[in-house]
PDB file of C-alpha atoms and ligand atoms in Angstrom:
ATOM      1  CA  UNK K   1      -1.982  -8.053  17.093  1.00  0.00           C
ATOM      2  CA  UNK K   2      -1.344  -6.568  13.681  1.00  0.00           C
ATOM      3  CA  UNK K   3      -4.138  -4.736  11.914  1.00  0.00           C
ATOM      4  CA  UNK K   4      -6.060  -6.081   8.931  1.00  0.00           C
ATOM      5  CA  UNK K   5      -6.251  -3.355   6.302  1.00  0.00           C
ATOM      6  CA  UNK K   6      -7.870  -3.018   2.922  1.00  0.00           C
ATOM      7  CA  UNK K   7      -6.606   0.029   1.020  1.00  0.00           C
ATOM      8  CA  UNK K   8      -7.863   1.366  -2.296  1.00  0.00           C
ATOM      9  CA  UNK K   9      -5.367   2.964  -4.654  1.00  0.00           C
ATOM     10  CA  UNK K  10      -7.461   4.943  -7.101  1.00  0.00           C
ATOM     11  CA  UNK K  11      -4.393   5.792  -9.223  1.00  0.00           C
ATOM     12  CA  UNK K  12      -5.135   8.464 -11.891  1.00  0.00           C
ATOM     13  CA  UNK K  13      -8.866   7.759 -12.032  1.00  0.00           C
ATOM     14  CA  UNK K  14     -12.067   9.726 -11.342  1.00  0.00           C
ATOM     15  CA  UNK K  15     -12.794  13.453 -11.440  1.00  0.00           C
ATOM     16  CA  UNK K  16     -13.256  15.229  -8.114  1.00  0.00           C
ATOM     17  CA  UNK K  17     -17.079  14.910  -8.151  1.00  0.00           C
ATOM     18  CA  UNK K  18     -16.799  11.213  -9.074  1.00  0.00           C
ATOM     19  CA  UNK K  19     -14.228  10.674  -6.334  1.00  0.00           C
ATOM     20  CA  UNK K  20     -16.452  12.358  -3.752  1.00  0.00           C
ATOM     21  CA  UNK K  21     -19.344  10.078  -4.746  1.00  0.00           C
ATOM     22  CA  UNK K  22     -17.110   7.016  -4.521  1.00  0.00           C
ATOM     23  CA  UNK K  23     -15.850   8.068  -1.092  1.00  0.00           C
ATOM     24  CA  UNK K  24     -19.429   8.644   0.115  1.00  0.00           C
ATOM     25  CA  UNK K  25     -20.434   5.166  -1.037  1.00  0.00           C
ATOM     26  CA  UNK K  26     -17.395   3.606   0.665  1.00  0.00           C
ATOM     27  CA  UNK K  27     -18.177   5.399   3.940  1.00  0.00           C
ATOM     28  CA  UNK K  28     -21.818   4.349   3.809  1.00  0.00           C
ATOM     29  CA  UNK K  29     -20.987   0.691   3.180  1.00  0.00           C
ATOM     30  CA  UNK K  30     -18.088   0.626   5.660  1.00  0.00           C
ATOM     31  CA  UNK K  31     -20.612   0.359   8.512  1.00  0.00           C
ATOM     32  CA  UNK K  32     -20.963  -3.370   7.654  1.00  0.00           C
ATOM     33  CA  UNK K  33     -17.317  -4.087   8.401  1.00  0.00           C
ATOM     34  CA  UNK K  34     -16.058  -5.766  11.544  1.00  0.00           C
ATOM     35  CA  UNK K  35     -14.082  -3.601  13.979  1.00  0.00           C
ATOM     36  CA  UNK K  36     -10.738  -5.301  13.244  1.00  0.00           C
ATOM     37  CA  UNK K  37     -10.668  -4.418   9.525  1.00  0.00           C
ATOM     38  CA  UNK K  38      -9.387  -0.931   8.683  1.00  0.00           C
ATOM     39  CA  UNK K  39     -10.113   0.838   5.408  1.00  0.00           C
ATOM     40  CA  UNK K  40      -7.914   3.364   3.626  1.00  0.00           C
ATOM     41  CA  UNK K  41      -8.598   5.187   0.354  1.00  0.00           C
ATOM     42  CA  UNK K  42      -5.883   6.838  -1.733  1.00  0.00           C
ATOM     43  CA  UNK K  43      -7.390   9.269  -4.244  1.00  0.00           C
ATOM     44  CA  UNK K  44      -5.370  11.610  -6.494  1.00  0.00           C
ATOM     45  CA  UNK K  45      -3.885  14.776  -4.894  1.00  0.00           C
ATOM     46  CA  UNK K  46      -6.618  17.016  -6.338  1.00  0.00           C
ATOM     47  CA  UNK K  47      -9.306  15.038  -4.490  1.00  0.00           C
ATOM     48  CA  UNK K  48      -7.755  14.849  -1.048  1.00  0.00           C
ATOM     49  CA  UNK K  49      -9.313  17.898   0.611  1.00  0.00           C
ATOM     50  CA  UNK K  50     -12.834  17.114  -0.631  1.00  0.00           C
ATOM     51  CA  UNK K  51     -12.558  13.409   0.172  1.00  0.00           C
ATOM     52  CA  UNK K  52     -11.191  14.273   3.638  1.00  0.00           C
ATOM     53  CA  UNK K  53     -14.455  16.061   4.482  1.00  0.00           C
ATOM     54  CA  UNK K  54     -16.458  13.053   3.307  1.00  0.00           C
ATOM     55  CA  UNK K  55     -14.392  10.693   5.489  1.00  0.00           C
ATOM     56  CA  UNK K  56     -14.595  12.843   8.630  1.00  0.00           C
ATOM     57  CA  UNK K  57     -16.047  10.849  11.552  1.00  0.00           C
ATOM     58  CA  UNK K  58     -15.953   7.556   9.598  1.00  0.00           C
ATOM     59  CA  UNK K  59     -13.629   4.571  10.001  1.00  0.00           C
ATOM     60  CA  UNK K  60     -12.137   5.179   6.544  1.00  0.00           C
ATOM     61  CA  UNK K  61      -8.671   6.752   6.558  1.00  0.00           C
ATOM     62  CA  UNK K  62      -7.092   8.917   3.876  1.00  0.00           C
ATOM     63  CA  UNK K  63      -3.854   8.296   1.999  1.00  0.00           C
ATOM     64  CA  UNK K  64      -1.943  10.072  -0.752  1.00  0.00           C
ATOM     65  CA  UNK K  65      -0.400   8.055  -3.583  1.00  0.00           C
ATOM     66  CA  UNK K  66       3.009   9.732  -3.335  1.00  0.00           C
ATOM     67  CA  UNK K  67       4.810  12.662  -1.727  1.00  0.00           C
ATOM     68  CA  UNK K  68       7.721  14.938  -2.600  1.00  0.00           C
ATOM     69  CA  UNK K  69      11.301  14.029  -1.720  1.00  0.00           C
ATOM     70  CA  UNK K  70      11.948  17.499  -0.264  1.00  0.00           C
ATOM     71  CA  UNK K  71      10.346  19.329   2.617  1.00  0.00           C
ATOM     72  CA  UNK K  72       9.414  22.492   0.701  1.00  0.00           C
ATOM     73  CA  UNK K  73      10.687  25.060  -1.774  1.00  0.00           C
ATOM     74  CA  UNK K  74      11.304  25.409  -5.483  1.00  0.00           C
ATOM     75  CA  UNK K  75      10.085  21.994  -6.693  1.00  0.00           C
ATOM     76  CA  UNK K  76       7.433  22.850  -9.261  1.00  0.00           C
ATOM     77  CA  UNK K  77       4.618  20.349  -9.468  1.00  0.00           C
ATOM     78  CA  UNK K  78       5.486  18.482  -6.286  1.00  0.00           C
ATOM     79  CA  UNK K  79       3.317  18.018  -3.180  1.00  0.00           C
ATOM     80  CA  UNK K  80       4.965  17.962   0.245  1.00  0.00           C
ATOM     81  CA  UNK K  81       4.231  15.893   3.331  1.00  0.00           C
ATOM     82  CA  UNK K  82       3.104  18.947   5.309  1.00  0.00           C
ATOM     83  CA  UNK K  83       0.650  19.841   2.530  1.00  0.00           C
ATOM     84  CA  UNK K  84      -0.771  16.317   2.689  1.00  0.00           C
ATOM     85  CA  UNK K  85      -1.005  16.377   6.475  1.00  0.00           C
ATOM     86  CA  UNK K  86      -2.697  19.793   6.332  1.00  0.00           C
ATOM     87  CA  UNK K  87      -5.627  18.402   4.326  1.00  0.00           C
ATOM     88  CA  UNK K  88      -6.090  15.477   6.691  1.00  0.00           C
ATOM     89  CA  UNK K  89      -4.033  12.709   5.082  1.00  0.00           C
ATOM     90  CA  UNK K  90      -2.919  10.058   7.549  1.00  0.00           C
ATOM     91  CA  UNK K  91      -0.939   7.940   5.080  1.00  0.00           C
ATOM     92  CA  UNK K  92       0.997   8.014   1.860  1.00  0.00           C
ATOM     93  CA  UNK K  93       1.690   5.169  -0.523  1.00  0.00           C
ATOM     94  CA  UNK K  94       5.375   5.161  -1.543  1.00  0.00           C
ATOM     95  CA  UNK K  95       7.373   3.145  -4.047  1.00  0.00           C
ATOM     96  CA  UNK K  96       4.451   1.915  -6.117  1.00  0.00           C
ATOM     97  CA  UNK K  97       5.816  -0.032  -9.105  1.00  0.00           C
ATOM     98  CA  UNK K  98       4.223   2.475 -11.488  1.00  0.00           C
ATOM     99  CA  UNK K  99       6.272   5.230  -9.850  1.00  0.00           C
ATOM    100  CA  UNK K 100       9.408   3.090  -9.857  1.00  0.00           C
ATOM    101  CA  UNK K 101       8.853   2.203 -13.529  1.00  0.00           C
ATOM    102  CA  UNK K 102       7.628   5.478 -15.062  1.00  0.00           C
ATOM    103  CA  UNK K 103       8.977   8.177 -12.730  1.00  0.00           C
ATOM    104  CA  UNK K 104      12.413   6.909 -11.817  1.00  0.00           C
ATOM    105  CA  UNK K 105      11.643   6.319  -8.161  1.00  0.00           C
ATOM    106  CA  UNK K 106      14.702   4.589  -6.708  1.00  0.00           C
ATOM    107  CA  UNK K 107      15.194   2.924  -3.333  1.00  0.00           C
ATOM    108  CA  UNK K 108      17.544   5.826  -2.406  1.00  0.00           C
ATOM    109  CA  UNK K 109      14.837   8.375  -3.146  1.00  0.00           C
ATOM    110  CA  UNK K 110      12.355   6.269  -1.194  1.00  0.00           C
ATOM    111  CA  UNK K 111      14.530   6.398   1.913  1.00  0.00           C
ATOM    112  CA  UNK K 112      14.277  10.208   1.798  1.00  0.00           C
ATOM    113  CA  UNK K 113      10.540  10.121   1.205  1.00  0.00           C
ATOM    114  CA  UNK K 114       9.880   7.650   4.024  1.00  0.00           C
ATOM    115  CA  UNK K 115      11.974   9.829   6.373  1.00  0.00           C
ATOM    116  CA  UNK K 116      10.013  12.945   5.433  1.00  0.00           C
ATOM    117  CA  UNK K 117       6.655  11.184   5.676  1.00  0.00           C
ATOM    118  CA  UNK K 118       7.342   9.789   9.149  1.00  0.00           C
ATOM    119  CA  UNK K 119       8.801  13.091  10.373  1.00  0.00           C
ATOM    120  CA  UNK K 120       5.688  14.862   9.109  1.00  0.00           C
ATOM    121  CA  UNK K 121       3.359  12.492  10.957  1.00  0.00           C
ATOM    122  CA  UNK K 122       2.206  10.370   8.017  1.00  0.00           C
ATOM    123  CA  UNK K 123       2.122   6.592   8.003  1.00  0.00           C
ATOM    124  CA  UNK K 124       3.694   4.909   4.973  1.00  0.00           C
ATOM    125  CA  UNK K 125       2.418   2.123   2.739  1.00  0.00           C
ATOM    126  CA  UNK K 126       5.665   0.971   1.111  1.00  0.00           C
ATOM    127  CA  UNK K 127       5.235  -1.082  -2.062  1.00  0.00           C
ATOM    128  CA  UNK K 128       7.655  -3.764  -3.194  1.00  0.00           C
ATOM    129  CA  UNK K 129       7.444  -6.439  -5.866  1.00  0.00           C
ATOM    130  CA  UNK K 130       9.219  -8.168  -8.722  1.00  0.00           C
ATOM    131  CA  UNK K 131       8.484  -7.869 -12.449  1.00  0.00           C
ATOM    132  CA  UNK K 132       7.755 -10.781 -14.777  1.00  0.00           C
ATOM    133  CA  UNK K 133      11.359 -11.217 -15.982  1.00  0.00           C
ATOM    134  CA  UNK K 134      12.599 -11.312 -12.415  1.00  0.00           C
ATOM    135  CA  UNK K 135       9.989 -13.890 -11.435  1.00  0.00           C
ATOM    136  CA  UNK K 136      10.696 -16.059 -14.476  1.00  0.00           C
ATOM    137  CA  UNK K 137      14.401 -15.929 -13.634  1.00  0.00           C
ATOM    138  CA  UNK K 138      13.558 -17.143 -10.110  1.00  0.00           C
ATOM    139  CA  UNK K 139      14.833 -13.906  -8.571  1.00  0.00           C
ATOM    140  CA  UNK K 140      11.612 -12.797  -6.856  1.00  0.00           C
ATOM    141  CA  UNK K 141      12.766 -13.494  -3.307  1.00  0.00           C
ATOM    142  CA  UNK K 142      16.054 -11.650  -3.897  1.00  0.00           C
ATOM    143  CA  UNK K 143      14.405  -8.640  -5.552  1.00  0.00           C
ATOM    144  CA  UNK K 144      11.869  -8.164  -2.776  1.00  0.00           C
ATOM    145  CA  UNK K 145      14.440  -8.792  -0.039  1.00  0.00           C
ATOM    146  CA  UNK K 146      16.725  -6.139  -1.554  1.00  0.00           C
ATOM    147  CA  UNK K 147      13.892  -3.608  -1.852  1.00  0.00           C
ATOM    148  CA  UNK K 148      12.982  -4.128   1.811  1.00  0.00           C
ATOM    149  CA  UNK K 149      16.587  -3.924   2.992  1.00  0.00           C
ATOM    150  CA  UNK K 150      17.505  -0.934   0.811  1.00  0.00           C
ATOM    151  CA  UNK K 151      14.642   1.137   2.154  1.00  0.00           C
ATOM    152  CA  UNK K 152      13.461  -0.145   5.518  1.00  0.00           C
ATOM    153  CA  UNK K 153      16.813  -1.120   7.024  1.00  0.00           C
ATOM    154  CA  UNK K 154      17.434   2.635   7.356  1.00  0.00           C
ATOM    155  CA  UNK K 155      14.670   2.822   9.957  1.00  0.00           C
ATOM    156  CA  UNK K 156      13.959   1.564  13.480  1.00  0.00           C
ATOM    157  CA  UNK K 157      11.530  -0.903  15.050  1.00  0.00           C
ATOM    158  CA  UNK K 158       9.696   2.131  16.398  1.00  0.00           C
ATOM    159  CA  UNK K 159       9.367   3.582  12.876  1.00  0.00           C
ATOM    160  CA  UNK K 160       7.932   0.253  11.713  1.00  0.00           C
ATOM    161  CA  UNK K 161       4.834   0.936  13.837  1.00  0.00           C
ATOM    162  CA  UNK K 162       3.895   3.545  11.222  1.00  0.00           C
ATOM    163  CA  UNK K 163       4.837   1.489   8.167  1.00  0.00           C
ATOM    164  CA  UNK K 164       2.720  -0.972   6.206  1.00  0.00           C
ATOM    165  CA  UNK K 165       4.386  -3.091   3.523  1.00  0.00           C
ATOM    166  CA  UNK K 166       2.493  -3.921   0.325  1.00  0.00           C
ATOM    167  CA  UNK K 167       3.714  -6.792  -1.841  1.00  0.00           C
ATOM    168  CA  UNK K 168       2.594  -6.140  -5.400  1.00  0.00           C
ATOM    169  CA  UNK K 169       4.053  -8.432  -8.055  1.00  0.00           C
ATOM    170  CA  UNK K 170       4.265  -6.164 -11.110  1.00  0.00           C
ATOM    171  CA  UNK K 171       3.048  -8.930 -13.440  1.00  0.00           C
ATOM    172  CA  UNK K 172      -0.208  -9.149 -11.448  1.00  0.00           C
ATOM    173  CA  UNK K 173      -1.046  -5.425 -11.454  1.00  0.00           C
ATOM    174  CA  UNK K 174      -3.976  -4.549 -13.700  1.00  0.00           C
ATOM    175  CA  UNK K 175      -3.435  -7.740 -15.699  1.00  0.00           C
ATOM    176  CA  UNK K 176      -6.163  -9.907 -14.209  1.00  0.00           C
ATOM    177  CA  UNK K 177      -3.384 -12.368 -13.321  1.00  0.00           C
ATOM    178  CA  UNK K 178      -3.402 -12.755  -9.540  1.00  0.00           C
ATOM    179  CA  UNK K 179      -0.551 -14.405  -7.700  1.00  0.00           C
ATOM    180  CA  UNK K 180      -1.839 -17.658  -6.250  1.00  0.00           C
ATOM    181  CA  UNK K 181      -2.398 -17.609  -2.512  1.00  0.00           C
ATOM    182  CA  UNK K 182       0.708 -19.835  -2.143  1.00  0.00           C
ATOM    183  CA  UNK K 183       2.887 -17.573  -4.326  1.00  0.00           C
ATOM    184  CA  UNK K 184       1.794 -14.524  -2.346  1.00  0.00           C
ATOM    185  CA  UNK K 185       2.134 -16.223   1.054  1.00  0.00           C
ATOM    186  CA  UNK K 186       5.698 -17.398   0.442  1.00  0.00           C
ATOM    187  CA  UNK K 187       6.815 -13.862  -0.390  1.00  0.00           C
ATOM    188  CA  UNK K 188       4.890 -12.383   2.548  1.00  0.00           C
ATOM    189  CA  UNK K 189       6.555 -14.891   4.885  1.00  0.00           C
ATOM    190  CA  UNK K 190       9.923 -13.975   3.382  1.00  0.00           C
ATOM    191  CA  UNK K 191       9.247 -10.244   3.922  1.00  0.00           C
ATOM    192  CA  UNK K 192       8.310 -10.899   7.554  1.00  0.00           C
ATOM    193  CA  UNK K 193      11.522 -12.872   8.050  1.00  0.00           C
ATOM    194  CA  UNK K 194      13.643 -10.084   6.502  1.00  0.00           C
ATOM    195  CA  UNK K 195      11.925  -7.606   8.850  1.00  0.00           C
ATOM    196  CA  UNK K 196      12.466  -9.916  11.847  1.00  0.00           C
ATOM    197  CA  UNK K 197      16.195 -10.171  11.060  1.00  0.00           C
ATOM    198  CA  UNK K 198      16.553  -6.418  11.505  1.00  0.00           C
ATOM    199  CA  UNK K 199      13.790  -5.321  13.872  1.00  0.00           C
ATOM    200  CA  UNK K 200      13.121  -8.473  15.913  1.00  0.00           C
ATOM    201  CA  UNK K 201      10.313 -11.014  15.846  1.00  0.00           C
ATOM    202  CA  UNK K 202       7.802  -8.835  17.676  1.00  0.00           C
ATOM    203  CA  UNK K 203       8.101  -5.830  15.346  1.00  0.00           C
ATOM    204  CA  UNK K 204       7.936  -8.130  12.298  1.00  0.00           C
ATOM    205  CA  UNK K 205       4.904  -9.888  13.725  1.00  0.00           C
ATOM    206  CA  UNK K 206       3.160  -6.564  14.298  1.00  0.00           C
ATOM    207  CA  UNK K 207       3.762  -5.301  10.739  1.00  0.00           C
ATOM    208  CA  UNK K 208       0.789  -5.336   8.400  1.00  0.00           C
ATOM    209  CA  UNK K 209       1.744  -6.798   5.009  1.00  0.00           C
ATOM    210  CA  UNK K 210      -0.780  -6.287   2.203  1.00  0.00           C
ATOM    211  CA  UNK K 211      -1.095  -8.109  -1.100  1.00  0.00           C
ATOM    212  CA  UNK K 212      -1.828  -6.141  -4.283  1.00  0.00           C
ATOM    213  CA  UNK K 213      -2.337  -7.189  -7.892  1.00  0.00           C
ATOM    214  CA  UNK K 214      -5.701  -8.068  -9.458  1.00  0.00           C
ATOM    215  CA  UNK K 215      -7.220  -8.651  -6.023  1.00  0.00           C
ATOM    216  CA  UNK K 216     -11.007  -8.813  -6.338  1.00  0.00           C
ATOM    217  CA  UNK K 217     -14.057 -10.123  -4.480  1.00  0.00           C
ATOM    218  CA  UNK K 218     -13.663 -13.570  -6.078  1.00  0.00           C
ATOM    219  CA  UNK K 219     -10.081 -14.176  -4.901  1.00  0.00           C
ATOM    220  CA  UNK K 220      -9.732 -12.039  -1.759  1.00  0.00           C
ATOM    221  CA  UNK K 221     -10.953 -14.715   0.645  1.00  0.00           C
ATOM    222  CA  UNK K 222      -8.325 -17.244  -0.364  1.00  0.00           C
ATOM    223  CA  UNK K 223      -5.541 -14.656  -0.298  1.00  0.00           C
ATOM    224  CA  UNK K 224      -6.578 -13.189   3.057  1.00  0.00           C
ATOM    225  CA  UNK K 225      -6.788 -16.667   4.596  1.00  0.00           C
ATOM    226  CA  UNK K 226      -2.984 -16.943   4.397  1.00  0.00           C
ATOM    227  CA  UNK K 227      -1.081 -16.550   7.630  1.00  0.00           C
ATOM    228  CA  UNK K 228       1.093 -13.627   6.544  1.00  0.00           C
ATOM    229  CA  UNK K 229      -1.374 -11.772   4.310  1.00  0.00           C
ATOM    230  CA  UNK K 230      -2.984  -9.004   6.338  1.00  0.00           C
ATOM    231  CA  UNK K 231      -5.190  -7.424   3.684  1.00  0.00           C
ATOM    232  CA  UNK K 232      -4.938  -5.888   0.264  1.00  0.00           C
ATOM    233  CA  UNK K 233      -3.875  -2.858  -1.731  1.00  0.00           C
ATOM    234  CA  UNK K 234      -6.571  -2.737  -4.350  1.00  0.00           C
ATOM    235  CA  UNK K 235      -6.434  -0.910  -7.707  1.00  0.00           C
ATOM    236  CA  UNK K 236      -9.194  -1.471 -10.262  1.00  0.00           C
ATOM    237  CA  UNK K 237     -11.662  -3.069  -7.844  1.00  0.00           C
ATOM    238  CA  UNK K 238     -11.347  -0.085  -5.459  1.00  0.00           C
ATOM    239  CA  UNK K 239     -13.115   2.101  -8.034  1.00  0.00           C
ATOM    240  CA  UNK K 240     -16.379   0.299  -7.322  1.00  0.00           C
ATOM    241  CA  UNK K 241     -17.542   0.770  -3.728  1.00  0.00           C
ATOM    242  CA  UNK K 242     -19.405  -2.554  -3.731  1.00  0.00           C
ATOM    243  CA  UNK K 243     -16.371  -4.537  -4.867  1.00  0.00           C
ATOM    244  CA  UNK K 244     -14.049  -2.699  -2.498  1.00  0.00           C
ATOM    245  CA  UNK K 245     -16.277  -3.421   0.509  1.00  0.00           C
ATOM    246  CA  UNK K 246     -16.870  -6.982  -0.655  1.00  0.00           C
ATOM    247  CA  UNK K 247     -13.095  -7.483  -0.617  1.00  0.00           C
ATOM    248  CA  UNK K 248     -12.885  -6.018   2.890  1.00  0.00           C
ATOM    249  CA  UNK K 249     -15.683  -8.351   3.981  1.00  0.00           C
ATOM    250  CA  UNK K 250     -13.564 -11.313   2.884  1.00  0.00           C
ATOM    251  CA  UNK K 251     -12.132 -11.545   6.406  1.00  0.00           C
TER     252      UNK K 251
HETATM  253  P1  13P I 301      -4.988  -3.783  -9.601  1.00  0.00           P
HETATM  254  O1  13P I 301      -5.809  -4.197  -8.392  1.00  0.00           O
HETATM  255  O2  13P I 301      -5.757  -2.957 -10.576  1.00  0.00           O
HETATM  256  O3  13P I 301      -4.268  -4.936 -10.214  1.00  0.00           O
HETATM  257  O4  13P I 301      -3.840  -2.791  -9.027  1.00  0.00           O
HETATM  258  C1  13P I 301      -3.115  -3.149  -7.916  1.00  0.00           C
HETATM  259  C2  13P I 301      -2.314  -1.979  -7.494  1.00  0.00           C
HETATM  260  O5  13P I 301      -1.390  -1.560  -8.173  1.00  0.00           O
HETATM  261  C3  13P I 301      -2.666  -1.302  -6.231  1.00  0.00           C
HETATM  262  O6  13P I 301      -1.704  -0.390  -5.857  1.00  0.00           O
END
């Protein structure tokens, strides 16, 4: 049985004290959640150590938003997988569209990052998704299929046990425009099929596939009711503990 997960990507928001307060509120409210729903928060790098102490002993897991594409050395400004693991991170988000768009993150670079993350004991939340032009041109299935193949086909069914896929249509991120449950489900089903083609039906069936893009308490229930949608990667609504938990309670 694959896990249901609701993950909060805080992006470049909150100061450390604000982040600690947010994490405390999430932990407190997480007690209401059923056993089968996992929670992950992904604060900025600067917050990780402090948030890790808040999360200790709770059901909320810790993720980074990115990691370096080298193990260590002269890479000014970068943060390595072993640094993340040393502060208690269990996950890292990789390939978020904002990193692909603004920081030149390519599928090739992502292969290296996923390799390093897995080797360093981190789980990976790999983001994929088409932009508006690609959707309007009817290329969304091809774009997402290529992203999955370019990155994940370099790994094994065993590696997939540590990998979550997040489908985030770029046109739905921070825009208030959510993909309809049908639009999201058809891409999720396509992703699961592409995974099955390489790793087999069982591995594909066990992979958690999250939806992200203007997911909020008012639309989470309908999205999460879809067969292949196993939770959400939440941006804006993850900055309010009540909304974030409300979304997680939508199961
Ligand atoms: P929003 O929920 O703010 O649209 O962001 C989604 C996202 O990018 C999560 O990674």
